[in-house]
mmCIF file of C-alpha atoms and ligand atoms in Angstrom:
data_model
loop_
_atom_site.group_PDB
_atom_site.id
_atom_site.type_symbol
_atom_site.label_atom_id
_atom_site.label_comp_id
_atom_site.label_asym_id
_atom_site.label_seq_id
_atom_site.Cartn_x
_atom_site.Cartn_y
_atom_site.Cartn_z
ATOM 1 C CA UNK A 84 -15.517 -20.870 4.579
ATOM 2 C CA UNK A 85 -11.847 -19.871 5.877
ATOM 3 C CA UNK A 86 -8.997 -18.995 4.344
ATOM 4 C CA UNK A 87 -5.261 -18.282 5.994
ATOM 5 C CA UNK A 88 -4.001 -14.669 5.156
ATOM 6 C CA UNK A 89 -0.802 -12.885 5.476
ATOM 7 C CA UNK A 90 0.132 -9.217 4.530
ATOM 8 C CA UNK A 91 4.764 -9.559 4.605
ATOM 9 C CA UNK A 92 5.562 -5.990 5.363
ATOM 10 C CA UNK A 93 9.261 -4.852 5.850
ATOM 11 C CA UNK A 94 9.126 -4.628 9.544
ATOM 12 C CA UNK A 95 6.021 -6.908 10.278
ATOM 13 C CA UNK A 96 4.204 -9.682 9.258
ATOM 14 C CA UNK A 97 0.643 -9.542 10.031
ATOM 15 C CA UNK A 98 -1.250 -13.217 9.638
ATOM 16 C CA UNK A 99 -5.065 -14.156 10.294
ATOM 17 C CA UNK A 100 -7.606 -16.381 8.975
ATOM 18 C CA UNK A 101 -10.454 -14.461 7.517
ATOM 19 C CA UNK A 102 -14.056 -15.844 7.103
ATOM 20 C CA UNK A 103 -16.267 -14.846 3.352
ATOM 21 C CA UNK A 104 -17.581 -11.935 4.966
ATOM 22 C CA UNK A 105 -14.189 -10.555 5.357
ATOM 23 C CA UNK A 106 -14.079 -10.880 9.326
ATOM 24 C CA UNK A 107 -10.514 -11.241 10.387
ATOM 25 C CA UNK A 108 -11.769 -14.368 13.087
ATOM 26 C CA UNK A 109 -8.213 -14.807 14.374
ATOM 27 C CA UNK A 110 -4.944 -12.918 14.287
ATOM 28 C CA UNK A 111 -1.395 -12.848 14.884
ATOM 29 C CA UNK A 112 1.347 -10.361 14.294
ATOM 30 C CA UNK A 113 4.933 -10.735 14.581
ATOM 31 C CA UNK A 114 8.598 -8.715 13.386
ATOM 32 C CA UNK A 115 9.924 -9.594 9.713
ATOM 33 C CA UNK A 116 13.196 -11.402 10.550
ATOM 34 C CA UNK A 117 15.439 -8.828 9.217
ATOM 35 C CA UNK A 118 18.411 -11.148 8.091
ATOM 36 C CA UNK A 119 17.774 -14.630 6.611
ATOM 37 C CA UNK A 120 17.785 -15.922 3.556
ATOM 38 C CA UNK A 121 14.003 -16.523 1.571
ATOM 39 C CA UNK A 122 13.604 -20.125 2.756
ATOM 40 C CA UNK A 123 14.004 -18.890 6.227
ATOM 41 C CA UNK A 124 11.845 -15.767 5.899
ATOM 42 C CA UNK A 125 9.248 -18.836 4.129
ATOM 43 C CA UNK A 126 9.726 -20.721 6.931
ATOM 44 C CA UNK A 127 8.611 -18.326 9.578
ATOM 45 C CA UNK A 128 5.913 -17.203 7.356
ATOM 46 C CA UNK A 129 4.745 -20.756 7.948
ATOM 47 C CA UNK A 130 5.693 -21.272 10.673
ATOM 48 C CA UNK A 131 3.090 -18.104 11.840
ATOM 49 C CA UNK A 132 0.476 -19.769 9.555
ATOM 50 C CA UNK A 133 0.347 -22.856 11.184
ATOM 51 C CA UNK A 134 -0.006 -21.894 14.855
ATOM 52 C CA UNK A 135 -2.929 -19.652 14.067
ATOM 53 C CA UNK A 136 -4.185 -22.393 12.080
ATOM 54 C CA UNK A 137 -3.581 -24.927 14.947
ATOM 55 C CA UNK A 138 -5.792 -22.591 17.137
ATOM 56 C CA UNK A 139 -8.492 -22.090 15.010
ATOM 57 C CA UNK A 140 -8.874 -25.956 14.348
ATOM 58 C CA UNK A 141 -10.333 -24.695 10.709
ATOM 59 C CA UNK A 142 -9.844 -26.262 7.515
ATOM 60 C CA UNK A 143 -7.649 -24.138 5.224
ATOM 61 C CA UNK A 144 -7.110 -24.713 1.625
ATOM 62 C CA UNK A 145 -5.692 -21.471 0.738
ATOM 63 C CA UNK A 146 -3.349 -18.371 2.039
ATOM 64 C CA UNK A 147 -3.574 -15.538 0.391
ATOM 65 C CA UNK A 148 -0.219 -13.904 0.939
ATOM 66 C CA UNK A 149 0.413 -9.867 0.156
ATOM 67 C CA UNK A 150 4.199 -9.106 -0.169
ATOM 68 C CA UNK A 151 6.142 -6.127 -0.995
ATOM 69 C CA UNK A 152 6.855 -6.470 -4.593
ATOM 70 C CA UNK A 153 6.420 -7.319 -8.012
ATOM 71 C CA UNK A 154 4.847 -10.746 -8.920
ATOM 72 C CA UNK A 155 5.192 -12.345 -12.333
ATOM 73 C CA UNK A 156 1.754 -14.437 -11.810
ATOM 74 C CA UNK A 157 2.758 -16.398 -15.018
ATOM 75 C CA UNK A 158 5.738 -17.980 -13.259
ATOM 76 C CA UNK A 159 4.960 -16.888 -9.770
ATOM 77 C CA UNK A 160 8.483 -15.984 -9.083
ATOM 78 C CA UNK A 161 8.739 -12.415 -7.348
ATOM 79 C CA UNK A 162 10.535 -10.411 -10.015
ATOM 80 C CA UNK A 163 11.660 -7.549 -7.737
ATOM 81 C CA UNK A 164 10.819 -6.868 -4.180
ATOM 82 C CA UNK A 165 13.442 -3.681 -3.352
ATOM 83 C CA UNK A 166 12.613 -3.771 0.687
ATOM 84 C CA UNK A 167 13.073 -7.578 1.233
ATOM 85 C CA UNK A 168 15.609 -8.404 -1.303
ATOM 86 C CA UNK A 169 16.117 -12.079 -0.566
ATOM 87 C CA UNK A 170 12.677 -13.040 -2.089
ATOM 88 C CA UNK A 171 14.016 -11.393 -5.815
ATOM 89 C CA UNK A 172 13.844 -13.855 -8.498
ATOM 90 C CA UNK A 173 12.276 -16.567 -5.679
ATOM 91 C CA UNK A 174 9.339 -18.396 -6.057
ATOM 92 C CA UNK A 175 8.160 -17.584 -2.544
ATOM 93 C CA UNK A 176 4.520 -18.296 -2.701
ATOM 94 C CA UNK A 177 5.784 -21.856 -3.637
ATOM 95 C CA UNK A 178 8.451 -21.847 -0.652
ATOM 96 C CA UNK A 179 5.600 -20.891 1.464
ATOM 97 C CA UNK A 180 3.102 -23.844 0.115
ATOM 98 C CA UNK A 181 5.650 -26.193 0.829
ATOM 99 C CA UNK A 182 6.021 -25.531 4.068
ATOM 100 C CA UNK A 183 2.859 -24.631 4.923
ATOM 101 C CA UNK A 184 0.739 -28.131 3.092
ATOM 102 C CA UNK A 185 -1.589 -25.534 1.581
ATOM 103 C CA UNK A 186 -2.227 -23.417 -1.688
ATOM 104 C CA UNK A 187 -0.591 -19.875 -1.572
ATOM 105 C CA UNK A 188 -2.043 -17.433 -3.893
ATOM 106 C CA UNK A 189 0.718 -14.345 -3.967
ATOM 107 C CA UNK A 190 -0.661 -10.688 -4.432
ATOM 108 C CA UNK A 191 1.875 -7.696 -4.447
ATOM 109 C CA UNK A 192 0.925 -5.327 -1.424
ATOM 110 C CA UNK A 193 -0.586 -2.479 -2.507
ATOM 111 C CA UNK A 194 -2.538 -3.827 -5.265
ATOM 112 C CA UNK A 195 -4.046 -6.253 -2.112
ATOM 113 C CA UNK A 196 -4.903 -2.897 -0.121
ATOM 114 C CA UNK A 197 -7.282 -2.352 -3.135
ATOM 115 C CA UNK A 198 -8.763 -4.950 -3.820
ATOM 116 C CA UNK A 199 -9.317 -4.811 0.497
ATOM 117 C CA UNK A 200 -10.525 -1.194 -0.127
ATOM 118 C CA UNK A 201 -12.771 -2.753 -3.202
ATOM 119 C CA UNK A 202 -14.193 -5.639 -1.294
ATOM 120 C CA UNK A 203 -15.009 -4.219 2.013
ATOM 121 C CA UNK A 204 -14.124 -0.163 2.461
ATOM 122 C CA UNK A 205 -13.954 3.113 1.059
ATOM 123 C CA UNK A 206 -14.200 1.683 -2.777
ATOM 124 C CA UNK A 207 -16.454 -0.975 -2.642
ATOM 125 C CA UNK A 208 -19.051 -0.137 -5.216
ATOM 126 C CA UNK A 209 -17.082 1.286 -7.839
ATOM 127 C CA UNK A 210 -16.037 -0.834 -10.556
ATOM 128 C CA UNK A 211 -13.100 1.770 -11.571
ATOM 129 C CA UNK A 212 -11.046 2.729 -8.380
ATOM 130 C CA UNK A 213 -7.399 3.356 -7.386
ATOM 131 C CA UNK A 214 -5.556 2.976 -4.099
ATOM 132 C CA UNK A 215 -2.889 5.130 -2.862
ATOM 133 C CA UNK A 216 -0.416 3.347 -0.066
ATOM 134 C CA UNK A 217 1.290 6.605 1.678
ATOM 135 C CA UNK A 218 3.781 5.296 4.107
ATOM 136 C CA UNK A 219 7.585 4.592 3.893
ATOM 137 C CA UNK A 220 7.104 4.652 0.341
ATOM 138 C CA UNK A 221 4.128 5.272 -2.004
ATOM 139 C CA UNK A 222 2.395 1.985 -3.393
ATOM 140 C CA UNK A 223 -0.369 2.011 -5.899
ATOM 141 C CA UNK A 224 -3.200 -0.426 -6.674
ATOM 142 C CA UNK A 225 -5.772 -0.586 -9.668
ATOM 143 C CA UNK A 226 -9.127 -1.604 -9.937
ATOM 144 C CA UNK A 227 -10.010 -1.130 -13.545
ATOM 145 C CA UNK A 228 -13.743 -2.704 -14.581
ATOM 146 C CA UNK A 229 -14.357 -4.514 -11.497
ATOM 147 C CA UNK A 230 -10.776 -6.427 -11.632
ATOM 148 C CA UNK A 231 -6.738 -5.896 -10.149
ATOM 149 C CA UNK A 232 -4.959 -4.746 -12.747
ATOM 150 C CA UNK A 233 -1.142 -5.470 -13.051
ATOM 151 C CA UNK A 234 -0.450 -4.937 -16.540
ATOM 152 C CA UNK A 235 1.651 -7.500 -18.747
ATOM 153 C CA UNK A 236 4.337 -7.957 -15.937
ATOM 154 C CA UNK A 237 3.093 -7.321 -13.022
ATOM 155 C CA UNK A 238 4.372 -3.999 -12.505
ATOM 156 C CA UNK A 239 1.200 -1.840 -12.755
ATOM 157 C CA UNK A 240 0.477 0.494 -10.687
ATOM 158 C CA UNK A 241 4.120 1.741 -9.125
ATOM 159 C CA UNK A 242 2.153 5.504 -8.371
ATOM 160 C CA UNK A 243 5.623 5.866 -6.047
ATOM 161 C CA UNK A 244 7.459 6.660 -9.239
ATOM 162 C CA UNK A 245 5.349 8.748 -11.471
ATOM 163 C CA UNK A 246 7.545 11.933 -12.273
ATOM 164 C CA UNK A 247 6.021 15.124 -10.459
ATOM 165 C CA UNK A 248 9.327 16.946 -10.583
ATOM 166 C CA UNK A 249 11.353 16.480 -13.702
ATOM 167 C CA UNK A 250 15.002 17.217 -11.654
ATOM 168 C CA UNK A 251 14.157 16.320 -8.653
ATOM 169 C CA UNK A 252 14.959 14.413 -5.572
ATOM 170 C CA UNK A 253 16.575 11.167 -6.789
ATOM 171 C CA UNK A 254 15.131 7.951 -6.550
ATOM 172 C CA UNK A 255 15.843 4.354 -5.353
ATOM 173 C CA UNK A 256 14.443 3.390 -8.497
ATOM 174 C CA UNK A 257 17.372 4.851 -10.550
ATOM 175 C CA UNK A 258 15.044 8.225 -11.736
ATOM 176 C CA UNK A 259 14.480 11.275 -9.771
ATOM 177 C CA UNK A 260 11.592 13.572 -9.250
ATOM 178 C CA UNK A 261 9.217 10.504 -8.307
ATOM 179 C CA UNK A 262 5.728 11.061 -5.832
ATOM 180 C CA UNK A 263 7.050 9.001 -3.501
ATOM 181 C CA UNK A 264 10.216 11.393 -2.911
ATOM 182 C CA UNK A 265 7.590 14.220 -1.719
ATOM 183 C CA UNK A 266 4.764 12.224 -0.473
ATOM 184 C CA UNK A 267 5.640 9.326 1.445
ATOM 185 C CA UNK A 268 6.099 9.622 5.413
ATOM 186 C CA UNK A 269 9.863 9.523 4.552
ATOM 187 C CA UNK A 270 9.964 12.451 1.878
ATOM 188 C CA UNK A 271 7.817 14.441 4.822
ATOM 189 C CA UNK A 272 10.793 14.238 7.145
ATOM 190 C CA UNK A 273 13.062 14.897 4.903
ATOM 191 C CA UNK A 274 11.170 18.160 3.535
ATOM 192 C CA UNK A 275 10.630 19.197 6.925
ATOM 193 C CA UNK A 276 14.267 19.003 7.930
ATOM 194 C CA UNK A 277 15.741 20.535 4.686
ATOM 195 C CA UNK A 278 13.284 23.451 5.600
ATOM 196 C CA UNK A 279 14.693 23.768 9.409
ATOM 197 C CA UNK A 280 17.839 23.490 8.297
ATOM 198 C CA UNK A 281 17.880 26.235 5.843
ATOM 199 C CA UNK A 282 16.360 28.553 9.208
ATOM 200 C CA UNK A 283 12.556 27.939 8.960
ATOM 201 C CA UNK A 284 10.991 27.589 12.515
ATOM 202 C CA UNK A 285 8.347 25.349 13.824
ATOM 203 C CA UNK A 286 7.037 24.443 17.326
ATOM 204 C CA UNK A 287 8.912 20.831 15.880
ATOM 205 C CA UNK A 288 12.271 20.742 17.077
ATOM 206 C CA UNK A 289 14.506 19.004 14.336
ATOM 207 C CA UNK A 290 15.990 16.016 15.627
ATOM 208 C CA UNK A 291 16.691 12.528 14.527
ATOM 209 C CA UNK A 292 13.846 10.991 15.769
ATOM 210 C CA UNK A 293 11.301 13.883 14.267
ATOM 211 C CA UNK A 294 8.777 11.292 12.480
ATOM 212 C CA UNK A 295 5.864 12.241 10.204
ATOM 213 C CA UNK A 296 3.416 12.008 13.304
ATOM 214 C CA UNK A 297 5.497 14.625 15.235
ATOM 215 C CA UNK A 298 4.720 16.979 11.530
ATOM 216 C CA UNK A 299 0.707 15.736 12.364
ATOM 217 C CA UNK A 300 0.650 16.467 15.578
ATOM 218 C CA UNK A 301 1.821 20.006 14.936
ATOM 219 C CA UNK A 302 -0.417 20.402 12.282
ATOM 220 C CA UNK A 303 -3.295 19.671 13.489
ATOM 221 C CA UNK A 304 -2.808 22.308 16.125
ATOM 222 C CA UNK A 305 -2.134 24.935 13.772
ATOM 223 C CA UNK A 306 1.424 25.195 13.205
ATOM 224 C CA UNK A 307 2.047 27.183 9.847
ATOM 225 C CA UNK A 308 5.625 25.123 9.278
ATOM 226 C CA UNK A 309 3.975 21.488 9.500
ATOM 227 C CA UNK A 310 0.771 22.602 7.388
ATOM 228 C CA UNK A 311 3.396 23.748 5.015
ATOM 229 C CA UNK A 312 4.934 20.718 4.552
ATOM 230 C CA UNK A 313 1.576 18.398 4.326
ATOM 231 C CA UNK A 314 0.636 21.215 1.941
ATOM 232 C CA UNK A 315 3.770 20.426 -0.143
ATOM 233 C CA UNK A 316 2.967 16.588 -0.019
ATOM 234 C CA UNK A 317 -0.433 17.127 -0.786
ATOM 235 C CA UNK A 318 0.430 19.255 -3.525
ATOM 236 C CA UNK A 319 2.519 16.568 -5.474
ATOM 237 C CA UNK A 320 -0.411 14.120 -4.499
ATOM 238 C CA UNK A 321 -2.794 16.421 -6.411
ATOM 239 C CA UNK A 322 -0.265 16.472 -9.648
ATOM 240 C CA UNK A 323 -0.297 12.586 -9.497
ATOM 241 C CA UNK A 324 -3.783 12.784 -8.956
ATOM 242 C CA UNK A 325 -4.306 14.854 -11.932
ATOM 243 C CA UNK A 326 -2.661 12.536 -13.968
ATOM 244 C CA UNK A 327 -4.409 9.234 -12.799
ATOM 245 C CA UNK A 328 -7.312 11.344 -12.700
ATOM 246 C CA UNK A 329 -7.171 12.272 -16.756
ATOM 247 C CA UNK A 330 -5.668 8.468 -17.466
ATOM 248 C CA UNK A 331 -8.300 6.162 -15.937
ATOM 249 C CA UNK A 332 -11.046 8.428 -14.714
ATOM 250 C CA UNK A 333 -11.909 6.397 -11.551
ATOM 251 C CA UNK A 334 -14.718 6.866 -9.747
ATOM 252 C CA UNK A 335 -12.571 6.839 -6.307
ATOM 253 C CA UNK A 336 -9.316 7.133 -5.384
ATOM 254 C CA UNK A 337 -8.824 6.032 -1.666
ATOM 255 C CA UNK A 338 -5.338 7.121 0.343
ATOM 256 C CA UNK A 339 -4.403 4.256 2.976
ATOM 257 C CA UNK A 340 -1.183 3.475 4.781
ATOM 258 C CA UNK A 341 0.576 5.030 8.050
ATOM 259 C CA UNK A 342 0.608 8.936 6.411
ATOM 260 C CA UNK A 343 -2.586 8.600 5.287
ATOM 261 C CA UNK A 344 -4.288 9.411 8.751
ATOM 262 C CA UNK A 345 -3.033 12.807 7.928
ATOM 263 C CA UNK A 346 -5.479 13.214 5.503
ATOM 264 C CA UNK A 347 -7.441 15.901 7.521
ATOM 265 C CA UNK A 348 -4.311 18.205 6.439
ATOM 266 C CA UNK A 349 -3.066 16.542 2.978
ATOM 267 C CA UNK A 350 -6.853 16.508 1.064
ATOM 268 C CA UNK A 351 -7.441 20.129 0.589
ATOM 269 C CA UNK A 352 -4.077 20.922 -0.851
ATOM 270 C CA UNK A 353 -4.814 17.510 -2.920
ATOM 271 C CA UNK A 354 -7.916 18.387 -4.149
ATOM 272 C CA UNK A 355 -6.873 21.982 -5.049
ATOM 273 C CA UNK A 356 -4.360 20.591 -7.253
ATOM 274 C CA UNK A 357 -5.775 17.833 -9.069
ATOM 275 C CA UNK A 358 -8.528 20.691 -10.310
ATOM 276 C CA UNK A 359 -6.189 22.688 -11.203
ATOM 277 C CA UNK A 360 -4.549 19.764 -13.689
ATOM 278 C CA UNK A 361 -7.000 17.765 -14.394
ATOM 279 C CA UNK A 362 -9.596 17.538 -17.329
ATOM 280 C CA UNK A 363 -13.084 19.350 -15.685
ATOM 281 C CA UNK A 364 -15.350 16.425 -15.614
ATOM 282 C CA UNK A 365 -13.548 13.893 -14.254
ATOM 283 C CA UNK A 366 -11.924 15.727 -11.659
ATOM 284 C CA UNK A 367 -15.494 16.863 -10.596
ATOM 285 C CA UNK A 368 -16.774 13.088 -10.502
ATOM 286 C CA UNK A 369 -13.832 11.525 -8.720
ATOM 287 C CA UNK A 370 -13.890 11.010 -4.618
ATOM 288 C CA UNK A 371 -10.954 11.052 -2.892
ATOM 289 C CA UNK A 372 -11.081 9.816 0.423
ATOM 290 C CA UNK A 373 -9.277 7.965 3.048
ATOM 291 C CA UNK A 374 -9.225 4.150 3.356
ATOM 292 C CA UNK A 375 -11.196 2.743 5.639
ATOM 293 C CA UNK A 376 -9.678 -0.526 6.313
ATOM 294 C CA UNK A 377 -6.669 0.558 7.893
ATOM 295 C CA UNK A 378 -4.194 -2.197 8.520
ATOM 296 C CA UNK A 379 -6.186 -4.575 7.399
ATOM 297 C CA UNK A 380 -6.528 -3.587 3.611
ATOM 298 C CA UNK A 381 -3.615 -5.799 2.720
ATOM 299 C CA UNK A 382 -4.457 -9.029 4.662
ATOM 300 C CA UNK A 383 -8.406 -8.386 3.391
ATOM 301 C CA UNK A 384 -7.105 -8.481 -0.136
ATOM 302 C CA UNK A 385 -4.922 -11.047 0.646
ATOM 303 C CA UNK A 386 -7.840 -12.996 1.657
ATOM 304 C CA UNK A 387 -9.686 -11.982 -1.006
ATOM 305 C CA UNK A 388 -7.715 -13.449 -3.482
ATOM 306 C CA UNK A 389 -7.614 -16.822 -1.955
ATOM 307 C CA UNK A 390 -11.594 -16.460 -2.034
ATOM 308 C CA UNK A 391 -11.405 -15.992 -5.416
ATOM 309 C CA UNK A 392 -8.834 -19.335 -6.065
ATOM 310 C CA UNK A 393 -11.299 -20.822 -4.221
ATOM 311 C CA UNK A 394 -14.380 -19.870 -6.093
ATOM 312 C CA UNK A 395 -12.956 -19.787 -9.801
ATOM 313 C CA UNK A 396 -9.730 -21.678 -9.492
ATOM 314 C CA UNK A 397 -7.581 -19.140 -11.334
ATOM 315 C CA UNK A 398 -6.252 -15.946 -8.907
ATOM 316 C CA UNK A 399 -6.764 -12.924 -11.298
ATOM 317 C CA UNK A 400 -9.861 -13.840 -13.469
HETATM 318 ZN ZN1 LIG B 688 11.258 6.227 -8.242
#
């Protein structure tokens, strides 16, 4: 059995039809028209799905589509989605069924990179874990007893904006102080420049295009200033961490995205920090690790979901 996938980032979309066992058999990828209204960002969604479908010559009765934002699966419309704004209040998983001739099951982003994670990677196994996205922003997905969780709206699960400094850096979400202002690839450059500015040195020059890998690269070859910074990141992590960590007591907590292949340099200063916070005994029983999916988490859950349409006719049961 096949099913069409899709994982709608802001920059690309990533499409493939994925087989039971969670092998992506085909696979396209393309850039996220950046202007456009929702029935034209549907219609190249489609338009994607269909020629990947045309080559596969498969039968397809259901995508599984991950998009950046939050779903009200009642209604299916896409209550908020801040980095592709002309899908708010849409129902695009019904825009994308109609111009596809198949079933779309929606799933918000990070939530699919867990249940990815769950199905086939670093949490599968454990009926109680949590994902960590660490990229341009910070997403969050829950597994709690074996199933998604997305609370009573859909909006579950925003890890991004818990508060780890009460006056802190504002936020895009209207607060300030939130994880994602210290720990996403973003917040990294931003620390690191404030720090240069100010008269810090670092074998990283500061210049516009100084990106979180540049920060990595030094790192990893010792330099105190970037190791500083990760340690900063990791340091908020931990505090989050802490806090899931004494909320949910999950058996894993897995860190995927773009930032997270910095892990080598973010999980001690994590680890330190959740112990620190957190209550003894779950701290000591939680793993944290780093996904092992990759890029793929999103279109796996993706898939996953439309597996489970498939199977029990009803997307989050
Ligand atoms: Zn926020």
């Amino acid at each position: 059995m096949n099913v069409l996938a899709a994982d709608i980032g802001g920059t690309n979309i990533r499409v493939g039809i994925v087989d039971d066992a969670g092998v992506v058999v085909l696979r396209d990828e393309d850039e996220t028209p950046s202007s456009g209204s929702a029935e034209d960002l549907a219609n190249t969604v489609a338009k994607f799905a269909r020629r990947i479908k045309d080559q596969s010559n498969l039968d397809i009765a259901v995508f599984g589509l991950a998009i950046p934002g939050v779903i009200d699966y009642d209604s299916g419309r896409v209550s908020l989605s801040p980095n592709i704004p002309q899908m708010n209040g849409m129902k695009f998983g019904e825009m994308v069924s109609k111009a596809t001739g198949v079933q779309v099951v929606l799933e918000n982003d990070a939530t699919a990179a867990a249940i990815g994670e769950h199905w086939l990677g670093a949490a599968r196994g454990h009926s109680n874990a949590i994902c960590i996205t660490l990229g341009t922003g910070v997403g969050g997905g829950l597994i709690i007893n074996g199933a998604a969780f997305s609370g009573a709206d859909g909006t579950a699960g925003e890890i991004g904006h818990l508060n780890v400094e009460p006056d802190g850096y504002p936020c895009g979400c209207g607060s300030r102080g939130c994880l994602e202002q210290y720990a996403s690839a973003t917040a990294v450059v931003r620390m690191a420049e404030e720090r240069l500015s100010a008269g810090e040195t670092s074998s990283v020059s500061r210049s516009d295009s100084m990106s979180a890998k540049d920060l990595y690269d030094a790192a990893i070859v010792g330099d105190d200033f970037a190791l500083s910074v990760f340690a900063t990141a990791g340091r908020y992590l931990g505090i989050a961490c802490a806090d899931l960590v004494n909320l949910l007591n999950p058996e894993v907590i897995v860190f995927a995205g773009g930032l997270a292949s910095a892990w080598e340099v973010l999980e001690g200063p994590i680890i330190a920090e959740m112990k620190l916070r957190a209550y003894q005994q779950p701290a000591e029983r939680v793993k944290l690790c780093r996904g092992e999916l990759d890029d793929d988490a999103g279109i796996l859950g993706a898939a996953k979901q439309a597996f489970t349409v498939i199977n029990k006719g009803n997307s989050r049961s």
